[in-house]
Amino acid sequence: MSIISVLNPKGGSGKTTISTNLARSLHDRGYSVLLVDSDPQGSARDWHATRDDNPLELIALDRPNNMKTLGTMAANYDFVVIDGAAKLEDMIAACIKVSDLVLIPVQPSPYDIWAASDLVDFLKARQEVTDGKPQARFILSRVVDGTRLGQEIRTALDEYALPVCTTAIAQRQVYPQTAAEGRTVYEADNGKAKDESNLLTDEILGVLNAARREVA
Ligand code: ADP
Ligand code: MG
């Protein structure tokens, strides 16, 4: 069982989009997956409720105290994917505590990367007292296809000394289009979106497997 949180206090960074697509991707690979909506705004809940045949299980846990109950629930699943809340510091802290891996989607703008500063500080403080748990990765999100990352983005990311996923998620209409129908890119005809989403899942599984081997 692994708990993956997708966190960034900044709204619009792609947390819900990445959470729903990742959860579906893991489900399609045969894993049992629970998607947790930790955002009182309820975007993942709305997404889920858009159709009555969503194959994913979803629960809403939008109080930090409830997050503690997740450990017991999570034992029944291969993966729990938590869609993070905006702002709410207590909630973000509670998610970090229960997670094996924290994914931080950031748009490729220095402002967005700087806005993750408190989250990174909190994560690092947690890692120091827990022997490095949870692991954390940035994901570049909503990157305009064909653009090269500017030096200022690389510098801003380097300063955090936190790994960045090799796979970036591009800005593509298919993400909001499928979301509007309660679906994911796995149910659309867009090879590029499916390919990048699959590569991201591969990478995430690689990080979790490497951590497991270290413990063993
Ligand atoms: P968050 O959960 O961090 O607030 P969302 O996933 O809700 O972010 O994304 C914010 C908005 O941007 C939504 O309208 C979403 O459909 C859109 N969006 C997110 N990721 C992408 C993407 N890769 N390409 C195009 N639009 C995206
Ligand atoms: Mg969201």
PDB file of C-alpha atoms and ligand atoms in Angstrom, residues 15-16 39 43 83-84, ligand 2:
ATOM      1  CA  LYS A  15      -3.471  18.945  -8.688  1.00  0.00           C
ATOM      2  CA  THR A  16      -6.930  17.622  -9.477  1.00  0.00           C
ATOM      3  CA  ASP A  39     -10.187  19.902  -0.915  1.00  0.00           C
ATOM      4  CA  SER A  43     -13.426  19.407  -7.562  1.00  0.00           C
ATOM      5  CA  ASP A  83      -6.007  15.363  -4.305  1.00  0.00           C
ATOM      6  CA  GLY A  84      -4.654  18.253  -2.251  1.00  0.00           C
TER       7      GLY A  84
HETATM    8 MG    MG B   2      -8.056  20.962  -7.285  1.00  0.00          MG
END
